[in-house]
Amino acid sequence: MRRPFIAGNWKMNLLVDQSLALAKAVKTAAGQTDTVDVLVAPTFASLAGVLEVLKGTGVAVAAQTCHWEPSGAFTGEVSTEMLKDMGCSHVIIGHSERRQYFGETDEWVNKKIHAAFRAGILPIVCIGETLEQREAGDTFKVLDAQLTAALDKVEASTMPSLTVAYEPVWAIGTGKTATPEQAQEVHAHLRVLLATLYDDSVAQQVRIQYGGSVKPSNVKELMAKPDIDGALVGGASLKADSFEALIHFDQ
Ligand code: PEP
């Protein structure tokens, strides 16, 4: 019942021409499947061009972050209303790199989720534990705190259009992937948490992506797990052939 959702986070990579070329390749690859939802998240600099290339194709386009205020004196920031105005359908919120390098807190993540829904944009909310936290046995405690804070006062009725991305920090860009069993254990746990915070229907509808060194060689095994509904992919989304293989994981 949950459609697989494969998303590419391009981070601070690719010049405009390179982004447009990759978007064209994604358009072709996504056109060859009707079983998987596909999304790309280019830099702000390439967003307008990528939106133009992917217009009407069904490939969703996300910003990598946003501000929670609709407008104002927030130099360098972009609001969810502005993203909506451009044609973005989604926004990634709370990526661990934003938390680690730009001081993004759980409170900000929560404000950004509300701002996304206010503007009619769908949030992809990232949570994840560090290696230190995992080794201390605190994985579930950390994830529960992050997700509970992120979802404060978020209505049950909007939850099915929110995506959670479980991204263990130790697996992002490191080449280390959580085993399918490790990821499934966490995803199942998060679904129980969603049922506790909301109800079983919400828990069954929310898609939970796994992120952390997903690549063509491990995507099948990960996606075979019952609670893994998709992937948020960094490195392997930057090359047309590897992202295409991820989009076609079920073929
Ligand atoms: C990410 O950017 O969210 C990510 C998971 O990166 P990578 O696939 O490179 O680990």
PDB file of C-alpha atoms in Angstrom, residues 7-244:
ATOM      1  CA  ALA A   7      14.846  10.453  -3.672  1.00  0.00           C
ATOM      2  CA  GLY A   8      18.164  11.954  -4.738  1.00  0.00           C
ATOM      3  CA  ASN A   9      19.716  14.619  -2.529  1.00  0.00           C
ATOM      4  CA  TRP A  10      22.288  16.410  -4.664  1.00  0.00           C
ATOM      5  CA  LYS A  11      23.596  18.415  -1.686  1.00  0.00           C
ATOM      6  CA  MET A  12      26.024  21.228  -2.702  1.00  0.00           C
ATOM      7  CA  ASN A  13      26.997  19.545  -5.964  1.00  0.00           C
ATOM      8  CA  LEU A  14      26.626  20.131  -9.722  1.00  0.00           C
ATOM      9  CA  LEU A  15      26.660  23.375 -11.672  1.00  0.00           C
ATOM     10  CA  VAL A  16      23.473  24.395 -13.456  1.00  0.00           C
ATOM     11  CA  ASP A  17      24.319  22.681 -16.769  1.00  0.00           C
ATOM     12  CA  GLN A  18      25.318  19.496 -14.967  1.00  0.00           C
ATOM     13  CA  SER A  19      22.089  19.583 -12.951  1.00  0.00           C
ATOM     14  CA  LEU A  20      19.979  19.988 -16.084  1.00  0.00           C
ATOM     15  CA  ALA A  21      21.768  17.091 -17.787  1.00  0.00           C
ATOM     16  CA  LEU A  22      21.194  14.856 -14.761  1.00  0.00           C
ATOM     17  CA  ALA A  23      17.541  15.961 -14.518  1.00  0.00           C
ATOM     18  CA  LYS A  24      17.048  14.957 -18.171  1.00  0.00           C
ATOM     19  CA  ALA A  25      18.502  11.510 -17.449  1.00  0.00           C
ATOM     20  CA  VAL A  26      16.264  11.151 -14.384  1.00  0.00           C
ATOM     21  CA  LYS A  27      13.268  12.138 -16.501  1.00  0.00           C
ATOM     22  CA  THR A  28      14.037   9.313 -18.951  1.00  0.00           C
ATOM     23  CA  ALA A  29      14.661   6.749 -16.198  1.00  0.00           C
ATOM     24  CA  ALA A  30      11.544   7.701 -14.246  1.00  0.00           C
ATOM     25  CA  GLY A  31       9.505   7.513 -17.454  1.00  0.00           C
ATOM     26  CA  GLN A  32      10.375   3.811 -17.642  1.00  0.00           C
ATOM     27  CA  THR A  33       8.654   2.919 -14.359  1.00  0.00           C
ATOM     28  CA  ASP A  34       5.163   3.412 -13.063  1.00  0.00           C
ATOM     29  CA  THR A  35       5.727   1.647  -9.758  1.00  0.00           C
ATOM     30  CA  VAL A  36       8.120   4.031  -8.016  1.00  0.00           C
ATOM     31  CA  ASP A  37       7.860   7.681  -6.929  1.00  0.00           C
ATOM     32  CA  VAL A  38      11.003   9.620  -7.837  1.00  0.00           C
ATOM     33  CA  LEU A  39      12.302  12.911  -6.440  1.00  0.00           C
ATOM     34  CA  VAL A  40      15.409  15.035  -6.872  1.00  0.00           C
ATOM     35  CA  ALA A  41      16.659  17.801  -4.593  1.00  0.00           C
ATOM     36  CA  PRO A  42      19.045  20.114  -6.468  1.00  0.00           C
ATOM     37  CA  THR A  43      20.805  23.162  -5.057  1.00  0.00           C
ATOM     38  CA  PHE A  44      18.849  26.425  -4.894  1.00  0.00           C
ATOM     39  CA  ALA A  45      20.943  27.644  -7.845  1.00  0.00           C
ATOM     40  CA  SER A  46      19.676  24.847 -10.103  1.00  0.00           C
ATOM     41  CA  LEU A  47      16.140  24.556  -8.766  1.00  0.00           C
ATOM     42  CA  ALA A  48      14.379  26.709 -11.399  1.00  0.00           C
ATOM     43  CA  GLY A  49      16.076  24.957 -14.328  1.00  0.00           C
ATOM     44  CA  VAL A  50      15.478  21.474 -12.939  1.00  0.00           C
ATOM     45  CA  LEU A  51      11.818  22.322 -12.292  1.00  0.00           C
ATOM     46  CA  GLU A  52      11.511  23.359 -15.945  1.00  0.00           C
ATOM     47  CA  VAL A  53      13.086  20.106 -17.204  1.00  0.00           C
ATOM     48  CA  LEU A  54      10.879  17.954 -14.964  1.00  0.00           C
ATOM     49  CA  LYS A  55       7.626  19.873 -15.398  1.00  0.00           C
ATOM     50  CA  GLY A  56       4.722  17.518 -16.091  1.00  0.00           C
ATOM     51  CA  THR A  57       6.892  14.387 -15.789  1.00  0.00           C
ATOM     52  CA  GLY A  58       5.748  13.201 -12.378  1.00  0.00           C
ATOM     53  CA  VAL A  59       9.285  13.470 -10.983  1.00  0.00           C
ATOM     54  CA  ALA A  60       9.020  15.515  -7.800  1.00  0.00           C
ATOM     55  CA  VAL A  61      11.441  18.334  -7.061  1.00  0.00           C
ATOM     56  CA  ALA A  62      12.480  19.309  -3.553  1.00  0.00           C
ATOM     57  CA  ALA A  63      14.512  22.012  -1.915  1.00  0.00           C
ATOM     58  CA  GLN A  64      17.167  20.804   0.517  1.00  0.00           C
ATOM     59  CA  THR A  65      16.047  23.154   3.293  1.00  0.00           C
ATOM     60  CA  CYS A  66      13.764  26.113   3.969  1.00  0.00           C
ATOM     61  CA  HIS A  67      13.037  28.812   6.532  1.00  0.00           C
ATOM     62  CA  TRP A  68       9.896  28.715   8.630  1.00  0.00           C
ATOM     63  CA  GLU A  69       8.886  32.376   8.215  1.00  0.00           C
ATOM     64  CA  PRO A  70       6.987  33.284   5.030  1.00  0.00           C
ATOM     65  CA  SER A  71       9.215  36.330   4.372  1.00  0.00           C
ATOM     66  CA  GLY A  72      11.355  38.854   6.204  1.00  0.00           C
ATOM     67  CA  ALA A  73      14.859  39.874   7.180  1.00  0.00           C
ATOM     68  CA  PHE A  74      16.515  36.438   7.079  1.00  0.00           C
ATOM     69  CA  THR A  75      19.444  36.921   4.719  1.00  0.00           C
ATOM     70  CA  GLY A  76      20.262  33.855   2.676  1.00  0.00           C
ATOM     71  CA  GLU A  77      17.097  31.960   3.525  1.00  0.00           C
ATOM     72  CA  VAL A  78      14.210  30.783   1.323  1.00  0.00           C
ATOM     73  CA  SER A  79      10.642  30.362   2.567  1.00  0.00           C
ATOM     74  CA  THR A  80       8.275  27.498   1.852  1.00  0.00           C
ATOM     75  CA  GLU A  81       5.919  29.977   0.132  1.00  0.00           C
ATOM     76  CA  MET A  82       8.761  30.870  -2.264  1.00  0.00           C
ATOM     77  CA  LEU A  83       9.446  27.192  -2.933  1.00  0.00           C
ATOM     78  CA  LYS A  84       5.764  26.577  -3.607  1.00  0.00           C
ATOM     79  CA  ASP A  85       5.683  29.605  -5.911  1.00  0.00           C
ATOM     80  CA  MET A  86       8.569  28.133  -7.942  1.00  0.00           C
ATOM     81  CA  GLY A  87       6.808  24.788  -8.283  1.00  0.00           C
ATOM     82  CA  CYS A  88       8.585  22.659  -5.686  1.00  0.00           C
ATOM     83  CA  SER A  89       6.437  19.893  -4.268  1.00  0.00           C
ATOM     84  CA  HIS A  90       8.698  18.813  -1.394  1.00  0.00           C
ATOM     85  CA  VAL A  91      11.338  20.057   0.998  1.00  0.00           C
ATOM     86  CA  ILE A  92      13.967  18.080   2.916  1.00  0.00           C
ATOM     87  CA  ILE A  93      14.010  19.114   6.569  1.00  0.00           C
ATOM     88  CA  GLY A  94      16.490  18.330   9.326  1.00  0.00           C
ATOM     89  CA  HIS A  95      19.161  16.591   7.261  1.00  0.00           C
ATOM     90  CA  SER A  96      22.012  15.609   9.574  1.00  0.00           C
ATOM     91  CA  GLU A  97      24.400  17.886   7.675  1.00  0.00           C
ATOM     92  CA  ARG A  98      22.093  20.833   8.466  1.00  0.00           C
ATOM     93  CA  ARG A  99      21.952  19.748  12.100  1.00  0.00           C
ATOM     94  CA  GLN A 100      25.722  19.206  12.311  1.00  0.00           C
ATOM     95  CA  TYR A 101      27.073  22.194  10.357  1.00  0.00           C
ATOM     96  CA  PHE A 102      24.300  24.785  10.549  1.00  0.00           C
ATOM     97  CA  GLY A 103      22.930  24.280  14.035  1.00  0.00           C
ATOM     98  CA  GLU A 104      19.509  23.032  12.989  1.00  0.00           C
ATOM     99  CA  THR A 105      17.623  21.941  16.118  1.00  0.00           C
ATOM    100  CA  ASP A 106      14.578  19.743  16.678  1.00  0.00           C
ATOM    101  CA  GLU A 107      12.610  22.936  17.389  1.00  0.00           C
ATOM    102  CA  TRP A 108      13.584  24.394  14.002  1.00  0.00           C
ATOM    103  CA  VAL A 109      12.725  21.122  12.312  1.00  0.00           C
ATOM    104  CA  ASN A 110       9.269  21.297  13.855  1.00  0.00           C
ATOM    105  CA  LYS A 111       8.771  24.926  12.744  1.00  0.00           C
ATOM    106  CA  LYS A 112       9.889  24.043   9.226  1.00  0.00           C
ATOM    107  CA  ILE A 113       7.438  21.126   9.023  1.00  0.00           C
ATOM    108  CA  HIS A 114       4.592  23.458   9.999  1.00  0.00           C
ATOM    109  CA  ALA A 115       5.826  26.008   7.445  1.00  0.00           C
ATOM    110  CA  ALA A 116       5.917  23.356   4.733  1.00  0.00           C
ATOM    111  CA  PHE A 117       2.312  22.322   5.365  1.00  0.00           C
ATOM    112  CA  ARG A 118       1.262  25.978   5.614  1.00  0.00           C
ATOM    113  CA  ALA A 119       2.597  26.533   2.072  1.00  0.00           C
ATOM    114  CA  GLY A 120       1.324  23.224   0.690  1.00  0.00           C
ATOM    115  CA  ILE A 121       4.732  21.568   0.400  1.00  0.00           C
ATOM    116  CA  LEU A 122       5.399  18.011   1.517  1.00  0.00           C
ATOM    117  CA  PRO A 123       8.163  17.527   4.085  1.00  0.00           C
ATOM    118  CA  ILE A 124      10.799  14.797   4.087  1.00  0.00           C
ATOM    119  CA  VAL A 125      11.934  14.786   7.686  1.00  0.00           C
ATOM    120  CA  CYS A 126      15.380  13.370   8.439  1.00  0.00           C
ATOM    121  CA  ILE A 127      16.336  11.793  11.728  1.00  0.00           C
ATOM    122  CA  GLY A 128      19.307   9.674  12.690  1.00  0.00           C
ATOM    123  CA  GLU A 129      21.720   8.698  15.424  1.00  0.00           C
ATOM    124  CA  THR A 130      25.477   9.200  15.503  1.00  0.00           C
ATOM    125  CA  LEU A 131      27.891   6.279  15.861  1.00  0.00           C
ATOM    126  CA  GLU A 132      28.570   7.303  19.456  1.00  0.00           C
ATOM    127  CA  GLN A 133      24.858   7.227  20.263  1.00  0.00           C
ATOM    128  CA  ARG A 134      24.421   3.838  18.582  1.00  0.00           C
ATOM    129  CA  GLU A 135      27.401   2.357  20.436  1.00  0.00           C
ATOM    130  CA  ALA A 136      26.026   3.711  23.729  1.00  0.00           C
ATOM    131  CA  GLY A 137      22.774   1.846  23.065  1.00  0.00           C
ATOM    132  CA  ASP A 138      20.838   5.097  22.696  1.00  0.00           C
ATOM    133  CA  THR A 139      19.610   4.708  19.104  1.00  0.00           C
ATOM    134  CA  PHE A 140      15.896   4.384  19.875  1.00  0.00           C
ATOM    135  CA  LYS A 141      16.016   7.029  22.616  1.00  0.00           C
ATOM    136  CA  VAL A 142      17.630   9.547  20.231  1.00  0.00           C
ATOM    137  CA  LEU A 143      15.297   8.777  17.323  1.00  0.00           C
ATOM    138  CA  ASP A 144      12.195   8.870  19.538  1.00  0.00           C
ATOM    139  CA  ALA A 145      13.199  12.279  20.869  1.00  0.00           C
ATOM    140  CA  GLN A 146      13.952  13.648  17.373  1.00  0.00           C
ATOM    141  CA  LEU A 147      10.743  12.393  15.782  1.00  0.00           C
ATOM    142  CA  THR A 148       8.486  13.295  18.697  1.00  0.00           C
ATOM    143  CA  ALA A 149       9.860  16.855  18.779  1.00  0.00           C
ATOM    144  CA  ALA A 150       9.670  17.183  15.002  1.00  0.00           C
ATOM    145  CA  LEU A 151       6.009  16.191  14.957  1.00  0.00           C
ATOM    146  CA  ASP A 152       4.852  18.424  17.804  1.00  0.00           C
ATOM    147  CA  LYS A 153       1.334  19.681  16.963  1.00  0.00           C
ATOM    148  CA  VAL A 154       1.454  18.195  13.463  1.00  0.00           C
ATOM    149  CA  GLU A 155      -2.099  17.078  12.645  1.00  0.00           C
ATOM    150  CA  ALA A 156      -2.856  13.408  12.004  1.00  0.00           C
ATOM    151  CA  SER A 157      -4.694  14.400   8.818  1.00  0.00           C
ATOM    152  CA  THR A 158      -1.493  15.793   7.261  1.00  0.00           C
ATOM    153  CA  MET A 159       0.760  12.928   8.337  1.00  0.00           C
ATOM    154  CA  PRO A 160       0.206  10.630   5.330  1.00  0.00           C
ATOM    155  CA  SER A 161       1.829  13.256   3.099  1.00  0.00           C
ATOM    156  CA  LEU A 162       4.899  13.517   5.336  1.00  0.00           C
ATOM    157  CA  THR A 163       7.885  11.246   4.705  1.00  0.00           C
ATOM    158  CA  VAL A 164      10.328  10.239   7.418  1.00  0.00           C
ATOM    159  CA  ALA A 165      13.916   9.556   6.344  1.00  0.00           C
ATOM    160  CA  TYR A 166      15.888   7.420   8.769  1.00  0.00           C
ATOM    161  CA  GLU A 167      19.506   8.318   8.116  1.00  0.00           C
ATOM    162  CA  PRO A 168      22.038   6.967  10.595  1.00  0.00           C
ATOM    163  CA  VAL A 169      24.679   9.700  10.669  1.00  0.00           C
ATOM    164  CA  TRP A 170      27.475   7.109  10.664  1.00  0.00           C
ATOM    165  CA  ALA A 171      26.253   5.758   7.322  1.00  0.00           C
ATOM    166  CA  ILE A 172      25.919   9.051   5.420  1.00  0.00           C
ATOM    167  CA  GLY A 173      28.624   9.520   2.814  1.00  0.00           C
ATOM    168  CA  THR A 174      30.861   7.027   4.605  1.00  0.00           C
ATOM    169  CA  GLY A 175      30.293   3.984   2.414  1.00  0.00           C
ATOM    170  CA  LYS A 176      29.022   2.191   5.552  1.00  0.00           C
ATOM    171  CA  THR A 177      25.430   1.088   5.129  1.00  0.00           C
ATOM    172  CA  ALA A 178      23.202  -0.110   7.928  1.00  0.00           C
ATOM    173  CA  THR A 179      22.462  -3.755   7.224  1.00  0.00           C
ATOM    174  CA  PRO A 180      18.933  -4.346   5.946  1.00  0.00           C
ATOM    175  CA  GLU A 181      18.223  -5.964   9.341  1.00  0.00           C
ATOM    176  CA  GLN A 182      19.525  -2.955  11.298  1.00  0.00           C
ATOM    177  CA  ALA A 183      17.498  -0.571   9.132  1.00  0.00           C
ATOM    178  CA  GLN A 184      14.347  -2.709   9.318  1.00  0.00           C
ATOM    179  CA  GLU A 185      14.611  -2.890  13.115  1.00  0.00           C
ATOM    180  CA  VAL A 186      14.652   0.900  13.319  1.00  0.00           C
ATOM    181  CA  HIS A 187      11.915   1.411  10.720  1.00  0.00           C
ATOM    182  CA  ALA A 188       9.617  -1.034  12.523  1.00  0.00           C
ATOM    183  CA  HIS A 189      10.336   0.780  15.771  1.00  0.00           C
ATOM    184  CA  LEU A 190       9.524   4.155  14.180  1.00  0.00           C
ATOM    185  CA  ARG A 191       6.241   2.805  12.864  1.00  0.00           C
ATOM    186  CA  VAL A 192       5.282   1.747  16.380  1.00  0.00           C
ATOM    187  CA  LEU A 193       6.203   5.234  17.585  1.00  0.00           C
ATOM    188  CA  LEU A 194       3.962   6.768  14.886  1.00  0.00           C
ATOM    189  CA  ALA A 195       1.119   4.520  16.021  1.00  0.00           C
ATOM    190  CA  THR A 196       1.660   5.721  19.589  1.00  0.00           C
ATOM    191  CA  LEU A 197       1.845   9.393  18.623  1.00  0.00           C
ATOM    192  CA  TYR A 198      -1.117   9.080  16.213  1.00  0.00           C
ATOM    193  CA  ASP A 199      -2.808   5.793  15.394  1.00  0.00           C
ATOM    194  CA  ASP A 200      -2.255   2.622  13.422  1.00  0.00           C
ATOM    195  CA  SER A 201      -3.729   4.049  10.241  1.00  0.00           C
ATOM    196  CA  VAL A 202      -1.247   6.952  10.242  1.00  0.00           C
ATOM    197  CA  ALA A 203       1.610   4.573  11.078  1.00  0.00           C
ATOM    198  CA  GLN A 204       0.716   2.342   8.142  1.00  0.00           C
ATOM    199  CA  GLN A 205       0.482   5.242   5.676  1.00  0.00           C
ATOM    200  CA  VAL A 206       3.626   7.256   6.457  1.00  0.00           C
ATOM    201  CA  ARG A 207       6.511   6.314   4.188  1.00  0.00           C
ATOM    202  CA  ILE A 208       9.840   5.773   5.897  1.00  0.00           C
ATOM    203  CA  GLN A 209      12.898   6.066   3.660  1.00  0.00           C
ATOM    204  CA  TYR A 210      16.308   4.722   4.579  1.00  0.00           C
ATOM    205  CA  GLY A 211      19.346   6.892   3.833  1.00  0.00           C
ATOM    206  CA  GLY A 212      23.035   6.175   4.247  1.00  0.00           C
ATOM    207  CA  SER A 213      25.255   4.966   1.414  1.00  0.00           C
ATOM    208  CA  VAL A 214      22.408   3.421  -0.569  1.00  0.00           C
ATOM    209  CA  LYS A 215      23.748   2.212  -3.911  1.00  0.00           C
ATOM    210  CA  PRO A 216      22.726  -0.102  -6.750  1.00  0.00           C
ATOM    211  CA  SER A 217      24.415  -3.060  -5.025  1.00  0.00           C
ATOM    212  CA  ASN A 218      22.437  -2.818  -1.768  1.00  0.00           C
ATOM    213  CA  VAL A 219      19.133  -1.164  -2.708  1.00  0.00           C
ATOM    214  CA  LYS A 220      17.257  -4.379  -3.515  1.00  0.00           C
ATOM    215  CA  GLU A 221      17.984  -5.990  -0.155  1.00  0.00           C
ATOM    216  CA  LEU A 222      17.052  -2.834   1.732  1.00  0.00           C
ATOM    217  CA  MET A 223      13.835  -2.325  -0.232  1.00  0.00           C
ATOM    218  CA  ALA A 224      12.846  -5.964   0.363  1.00  0.00           C
ATOM    219  CA  LYS A 225      12.304  -5.185   4.057  1.00  0.00           C
ATOM    220  CA  PRO A 226       8.666  -4.628   4.950  1.00  0.00           C
ATOM    221  CA  ASP A 227       9.068  -1.269   6.687  1.00  0.00           C
ATOM    222  CA  ILE A 228      11.602   0.276   4.275  1.00  0.00           C
ATOM    223  CA  ASP A 229       9.535   2.266   1.802  1.00  0.00           C
ATOM    224  CA  GLY A 230      12.221   4.086  -0.118  1.00  0.00           C
ATOM    225  CA  ALA A 231      15.643   5.617  -0.074  1.00  0.00           C
ATOM    226  CA  LEU A 232      17.091   9.078   0.368  1.00  0.00           C
ATOM    227  CA  VAL A 233      20.305   8.922  -1.598  1.00  0.00           C
ATOM    228  CA  GLY A 234      23.264  11.278  -1.696  1.00  0.00           C
ATOM    229  CA  GLY A 235      26.380  10.111  -3.547  1.00  0.00           C
ATOM    230  CA  ALA A 236      24.723   7.522  -5.785  1.00  0.00           C
ATOM    231  CA  SER A 237      22.117  10.045  -6.961  1.00  0.00           C
ATOM    232  CA  LEU A 238      24.776  12.239  -8.605  1.00  0.00           C
ATOM    233  CA  LYS A 239      25.517   9.852 -11.467  1.00  0.00           C
ATOM    234  CA  ALA A 240      22.809   9.128 -14.025  1.00  0.00           C
ATOM    235  CA  ASP A 241      23.573   5.408 -14.308  1.00  0.00           C
ATOM    236  CA  SER A 242      23.601   4.667 -10.581  1.00  0.00           C
ATOM    237  CA  PHE A 243      20.469   6.737  -9.848  1.00  0.00           C
ATOM    238  CA  GLU A 244      18.742   5.053 -12.772  1.00  0.00           C
TER     239      GLU A 244
END
